[in-house]
Amino acid sequence: MRITFWGVRGSIPSPGPDTVAVGGNTSCVEVRAGEALIVFDSGTGLRLLGKKLLKEMPLTAHLFFSHVHWDHIQGFPFFDPAFVSGNLIHLYGGNNVSRTLEETLAGQMDHPNFPVHLGDMGAEMVFHDIVENRPVEIDGGDGSKIVVTAAPGNHPNGVWAYRVDHHGKSVVYATDTEHYAVIDPRLVKLATDVDVLIYDAQYTPEEYAGTAGTGGPKVGWGHSTFDEAAKLANAAGVKHLVLYHHDPMQNDAAVREKERRARTLFASCEAAREGRSIEL
């Protein structure tokens, strides 16, 4: 299994000289398991992944959406393989608001928001509803099965966290979820003994409480902190923790400091960076 980060920011893209080391694109993570291509979220990082995939066509891709807030879908209209006939794209998501995943993706590409409608894209698209306790099985290409399990997180309008298991290796993608007074038992169960946990750590504890940063307290905004990430990793027996969904106000130095502080709580930890790959 290989995990590659194409977008690691939350809320809005934040390009510029102060974020170039960590990256400024919004959420997108590629997972290669066997011969299968699995993608988590379609933020602006998806555009860069699409450019790389052009040399692999025709292709089959499995896109899993945590939720449909704009920073997690805004890259989809710029995903080049979706415009090419002969490609097959499976799209998985929940009915988190009043629309299905298909209706939401079509809506952001409807007039006057975008010049090309979803129905005009050339690839074949198959939409799937995510349901808790109903794992998705994907062909690994070598006779094996990849199992993707979903659990709900804590975010306005809802969110899904996902776990991928293949050949004894595993990764959990849990972004845009907020901690509460106790560690979320659903996420502990999902992440138990996982090799890599990718977890929302948008804020420092001080930013979350409103004693640092701008905008006051972030309680109820649907995001977590690096210290809560460490608590979850310790409780679930995680092997490696990746801090994800960095706040757009955090420059490279701030993310490095967040990473340093997190390592004092959970030693095998790193901050997500665009272009970084983890081999399992």
Short mmCIF file of C-alpha atoms in Angstrom, two decimals:
data_model
loop_
_atom_site.label_atom_id
_atom_site.label_comp_id
_atom_site.label_asym_id
_atom_site.label_seq_id
_atom_site.Cartn_x
_atom_site.Cartn_y
_atom_site.Cartn_z
CA MET A 1 0.00 0.00 0.00
CA ARG A 2 1.25 3.49 -0.86
CA ILE A 3 -0.28 6.71 0.48
CA THR A 4 0.41 10.01 -1.33
CA PHE A 5 -0.73 13.46 -0.22
CA TRP A 6 -1.93 15.83 -2.97
CA GLY A 7 -3.78 18.35 -0.81
CA VAL A 8 -3.35 18.86 2.94
CA ARG A 9 -5.08 22.17 3.70
CA GLY A 10 -8.55 22.85 5.03
CA SER A 11 -11.21 25.45 4.37
CA ILE A 12 -9.62 27.28 1.42
CA PRO A 13 -6.48 26.93 -0.73
CA SER A 14 -3.55 28.86 0.71
CA PRO A 15 -0.77 29.08 -1.89
CA GLY A 16 2.18 31.41 -1.46
CA PRO A 17 5.78 31.68 -0.26
CA ASP A 18 4.84 31.07 3.40
CA THR A 19 3.14 27.72 2.69
CA VAL A 20 5.26 26.30 -0.13
CA ALA A 21 6.99 23.63 2.01
CA VAL A 22 3.78 22.13 3.40
CA GLY A 23 1.54 22.95 0.45
CA GLY A 24 -1.57 25.04 -0.08
CA ASN A 25 -4.01 22.72 -1.88
CA THR A 26 -7.14 21.42 -0.17
CA SER A 27 -7.90 17.85 0.77
CA CYS A 28 -6.91 14.98 -1.50
CA VAL A 29 -5.13 11.73 -0.60
CA GLU A 30 -4.24 8.92 -3.02
CA VAL A 31 -4.02 5.32 -1.82
CA ARG A 32 -2.64 2.56 -4.05
CA ALA A 33 -3.59 -0.88 -2.78
CA GLY A 34 -2.55 -3.66 -5.12
CA GLU A 35 -3.59 -2.44 -8.57
CA ALA A 36 -6.49 -0.36 -7.22
CA LEU A 37 -6.55 3.43 -7.23
CA ILE A 38 -8.42 4.89 -4.25
CA VAL A 39 -8.75 8.64 -3.68
CA PHE A 40 -10.05 10.35 -0.56
CA ASP A 41 -11.70 13.72 -1.21
CA SER A 42 -11.57 15.94 -4.26
CA GLY A 43 -10.18 19.23 -3.06
CA THR A 44 -7.87 21.29 -5.25
CA GLY A 45 -5.13 18.69 -4.83
CA LEU A 46 -7.13 16.41 -7.12
CA ARG A 47 -6.16 18.54 -10.12
CA LEU A 48 -2.48 17.68 -9.67
CA LEU A 49 -3.25 13.99 -9.20
CA GLY A 50 -5.31 14.06 -12.39
CA LYS A 51 -2.37 15.41 -14.37
CA LYS A 52 -0.21 12.53 -13.16
CA LEU A 53 -2.87 9.95 -13.99
CA LEU A 54 -3.15 10.96 -17.64
CA LYS A 55 -0.33 8.58 -18.58
CA GLU A 56 -2.16 5.65 -16.92
CA MET A 57 -5.38 5.80 -18.92
CA PRO A 58 -7.68 4.08 -19.46
CA LEU A 59 -8.14 3.77 -15.72
CA THR A 60 -10.58 2.84 -13.01
CA ALA A 61 -10.63 5.08 -9.95
CA HIS A 62 -12.52 4.90 -6.65
CA LEU A 63 -13.22 8.36 -5.16
CA PHE A 64 -14.44 8.46 -1.56
CA PHE A 65 -15.85 11.74 -0.26
CA SER A 66 -15.74 12.48 3.46
CA HIS A 67 -18.41 15.15 2.92
CA VAL A 68 -19.36 17.77 0.37
CA HIS A 69 -18.18 21.05 1.83
CA TRP A 70 -16.56 23.02 -0.94
CA ASP A 71 -12.92 22.53 0.04
CA HIS A 72 -13.45 18.77 -0.42
CA ILE A 73 -15.12 18.87 -3.85
CA GLN A 74 -13.78 21.98 -5.62
CA GLY A 75 -11.06 20.08 -7.47
CA PHE A 76 -13.42 17.65 -9.16
CA PRO A 77 -14.33 19.92 -12.14
CA PHE A 78 -10.58 20.07 -12.92
CA PHE A 79 -9.91 16.30 -12.70
CA ASP A 80 -8.69 15.55 -16.22
CA PRO A 81 -9.44 11.78 -16.25
CA ALA A 82 -13.12 12.56 -15.67
CA PHE A 83 -13.26 14.16 -19.11
CA VAL A 84 -11.86 11.16 -20.99
CA SER A 85 -14.07 8.47 -22.49
CA GLY A 86 -13.02 4.95 -21.53
CA ASN A 87 -12.24 5.83 -17.92
CA LEU A 88 -14.44 4.44 -15.14
CA ILE A 89 -14.87 6.43 -11.93
CA HIS A 90 -16.70 5.09 -8.90
CA LEU A 91 -17.80 7.83 -6.50
CA TYR A 92 -18.78 7.07 -2.90
CA GLY A 93 -20.42 9.42 -0.42
CA GLY A 94 -23.29 9.99 1.95
CA ASN A 95 -26.42 12.08 1.75
CA ASN A 96 -25.01 14.50 4.33
CA VAL A 97 -27.27 17.41 3.51
CA SER A 98 -30.35 17.76 1.34
CA ARG A 99 -28.73 16.42 -1.83
CA THR A 100 -27.05 13.25 -2.97
CA LEU A 101 -23.36 13.25 -3.88
CA GLU A 102 -24.24 13.29 -7.58
CA GLU A 103 -26.59 16.26 -7.17
CA THR A 104 -23.97 18.18 -5.20
CA LEU A 105 -21.19 17.63 -7.75
CA ALA A 106 -23.58 18.56 -10.55
CA GLY A 107 -24.68 21.66 -8.66
CA GLN A 108 -21.20 23.12 -8.35
CA MET A 109 -20.74 22.66 -12.12
CA ASP A 110 -24.12 24.11 -13.06
CA HIS A 111 -24.61 27.54 -14.66
CA PRO A 112 -23.42 30.13 -13.66
CA ASN A 113 -20.76 28.42 -11.53
CA PHE A 114 -18.95 26.47 -14.24
CA PRO A 115 -19.04 26.23 -18.05
CA VAL A 116 -19.10 22.39 -18.30
CA HIS A 117 -21.83 20.31 -16.68
CA LEU A 118 -21.22 17.02 -14.90
CA GLY A 119 -23.22 15.22 -17.57
CA ASP A 120 -20.85 16.46 -20.27
CA MET A 121 -17.76 14.83 -18.79
CA GLY A 122 -16.59 11.88 -20.85
CA ALA A 123 -15.78 9.21 -18.26
CA GLU A 124 -18.34 6.69 -17.06
CA MET A 125 -19.36 7.57 -13.51
CA VAL A 126 -21.04 5.25 -11.03
CA PHE A 127 -22.33 6.71 -7.75
CA HIS A 128 -22.53 4.66 -4.53
CA ASP A 129 -24.14 5.48 -1.18
CA ILE A 130 -21.99 4.97 1.90
CA VAL A 131 -23.75 3.19 4.75
CA GLU A 132 -22.33 2.54 8.21
CA ASN A 133 -21.54 -1.13 8.93
CA ARG A 134 -21.70 -1.97 5.22
CA PRO A 135 -18.07 -2.27 4.02
CA VAL A 136 -17.16 -1.67 0.38
CA GLU A 137 -15.10 -4.36 -1.36
CA ILE A 138 -12.76 -3.41 -4.21
CA ASP A 139 -10.84 -5.79 -6.45
CA GLY A 140 -7.14 -5.63 -5.63
CA GLY A 141 -6.19 -6.92 -9.06
CA ASP A 142 -4.34 -10.00 -7.83
CA GLY A 143 -7.34 -11.98 -6.65
CA SER A 144 -7.35 -10.16 -3.32
CA LYS A 145 -10.04 -7.89 -1.92
CA ILE A 146 -9.60 -4.41 -0.53
CA VAL A 147 -12.08 -3.59 2.22
CA VAL A 148 -13.13 0.01 2.88
CA THR A 149 -15.06 0.57 6.11
CA ALA A 150 -16.81 3.82 7.02
CA ALA A 151 -17.75 5.43 10.33
CA PRO A 152 -19.45 8.78 11.00
CA GLY A 153 -17.46 11.64 12.50
CA ASN A 154 -18.45 14.90 14.17
CA HIS A 155 -18.89 17.76 11.69
CA PRO A 156 -21.68 20.17 10.70
CA ASN A 157 -23.91 18.43 8.10
CA GLY A 158 -22.12 15.12 8.73
CA VAL A 159 -18.85 13.51 7.69
CA TRP A 160 -17.48 10.02 7.01
CA ALA A 161 -14.16 8.58 8.12
CA TYR A 162 -12.75 5.64 6.16
CA ARG A 163 -10.46 2.69 6.78
CA VAL A 164 -8.72 0.73 4.02
CA ASP A 165 -7.49 -2.82 4.70
CA HIS A 166 -5.46 -4.85 2.20
CA HIS A 167 -2.95 -7.69 2.66
CA GLY A 168 -2.59 -6.99 6.38
CA LYS A 169 -1.89 -3.25 5.92
CA SER A 170 -4.27 -0.47 6.81
CA VAL A 171 -4.86 3.29 6.74
CA VAL A 172 -7.60 5.46 8.25
CA TYR A 173 -8.63 8.79 6.74
CA ALA A 174 -10.50 10.85 9.34
CA THR A 175 -10.70 14.52 8.48
CA ASP A 176 -13.15 17.27 9.45
CA THR A 177 -14.13 15.70 12.73
CA GLU A 178 -14.28 17.37 16.12
CA HIS A 179 -13.30 15.86 19.47
CA TYR A 180 -15.54 16.00 22.51
CA ALA A 181 -15.10 15.38 26.23
CA VAL A 182 -14.30 11.72 25.60
CA ILE A 183 -12.38 10.12 22.75
CA ASP A 184 -14.83 9.21 20.00
CA PRO A 185 -15.45 5.45 20.43
CA ARG A 186 -16.44 5.10 16.77
CA LEU A 187 -13.07 6.41 15.63
CA VAL A 188 -11.21 4.30 18.19
CA LYS A 189 -12.93 1.24 16.78
CA LEU A 190 -12.23 2.29 13.18
CA ALA A 191 -8.55 3.06 13.87
CA THR A 192 -7.69 0.14 16.16
CA ASP A 193 -4.18 -1.15 15.37
CA VAL A 194 -4.11 0.78 12.07
CA ASP A 195 -0.74 1.32 10.39
CA VAL A 196 -1.41 4.97 9.49
CA LEU A 197 -4.01 7.32 10.94
CA ILE A 198 -4.59 10.52 8.95
CA TYR A 199 -6.48 12.77 11.34
CA ASP A 200 -7.85 16.32 11.36
CA ALA A 201 -5.52 18.54 13.37
CA GLN A 202 -6.53 21.90 11.95
CA TYR A 203 -6.00 23.83 15.17
CA THR A 204 -3.59 24.08 18.03
CA PRO A 205 -5.27 23.75 21.44
CA GLU A 206 -4.87 27.51 21.88
CA GLU A 207 -6.49 28.29 18.50
CA TYR A 208 -9.34 25.92 19.30
CA ALA A 209 -9.95 27.61 22.67
CA GLY A 210 -9.71 31.09 21.15
CA THR A 211 -6.70 32.22 23.20
CA ALA A 212 -4.52 32.40 20.06
CA GLY A 213 -5.13 33.09 16.39
CA THR A 214 -8.09 34.96 15.01
CA GLY A 215 -11.85 34.52 15.03
CA GLY A 216 -12.29 33.49 18.64
CA PRO A 217 -13.03 29.95 19.87
CA LYS A 218 -13.46 27.23 17.26
CA VAL A 219 -15.70 24.98 19.36
CA GLY A 220 -18.46 23.54 17.20
CA TRP A 221 -16.67 24.24 13.92
CA GLY A 222 -16.10 20.54 13.29
CA HIS A 223 -12.30 20.32 13.55
CA SER A 224 -9.78 18.96 16.02
CA THR A 225 -6.28 19.57 17.41
CA PHE A 226 -2.93 17.80 17.45
CA ASP A 227 -3.20 16.86 21.14
CA GLU A 228 -6.58 15.21 20.56
CA ALA A 229 -5.06 13.42 17.57
CA ALA A 230 -2.38 12.00 19.88
CA LYS A 231 -5.01 10.89 22.40
CA LEU A 232 -6.90 9.01 19.70
CA ALA A 233 -3.70 7.45 18.31
CA ASN A 234 -2.68 6.22 21.75
CA ALA A 235 -6.14 4.89 22.57
CA ALA A 236 -6.42 2.98 19.27
CA GLY A 237 -2.90 1.56 19.21
CA VAL A 238 -2.03 3.40 15.99
CA LYS A 239 1.44 2.80 14.56
CA HIS A 240 1.90 6.16 12.80
CA LEU A 241 -0.05 9.41 13.02
CA VAL A 242 -0.34 12.05 10.28
CA LEU A 243 -1.66 15.51 11.21
CA TYR A 244 -3.95 16.69 8.42
CA HIS A 245 -6.24 19.50 7.20
CA HIS A 246 -3.94 22.34 8.26
CA ASP A 247 -5.56 25.69 8.86
CA PRO A 248 -5.00 28.14 5.97
CA MET A 249 -3.64 30.68 8.47
CA GLN A 250 -0.81 28.36 9.54
CA ASN A 251 2.40 28.99 7.61
CA ASP A 252 5.19 26.43 7.22
CA ALA A 253 6.80 27.39 10.52
CA ALA A 254 3.50 27.05 12.39
CA VAL A 255 2.89 23.57 10.94
CA ARG A 256 6.42 22.50 11.88
CA GLU A 257 5.83 23.72 15.44
CA LYS A 258 2.53 21.87 15.58
CA GLU A 259 4.36 18.74 14.44
CA ARG A 260 7.09 19.22 17.07
CA ARG A 261 4.58 19.57 19.88
CA ALA A 262 2.58 16.56 18.69
CA ARG A 263 5.69 14.36 18.73
CA THR A 264 6.08 14.97 22.46
CA LEU A 265 2.68 13.29 22.88
CA PHE A 266 2.96 10.60 20.18
CA ALA A 267 6.47 9.95 18.91
CA SER A 268 5.64 8.40 15.52
CA CYS A 269 3.95 11.46 14.11
CA GLU A 270 4.32 13.83 11.18
CA ALA A 271 2.47 16.73 9.63
CA ALA A 272 0.99 16.00 6.21
CA ARG A 273 2.87 17.64 3.34
CA GLU A 274 1.99 17.77 -0.34
CA GLY A 275 3.98 15.26 -2.36
CA ARG A 276 4.83 13.09 0.63
CA SER A 277 4.36 9.33 0.09
CA ILE A 278 4.23 6.65 2.77
CA GLU A 279 4.97 3.05 1.77
CA LEU A 280 3.46 0.18 3.77
#
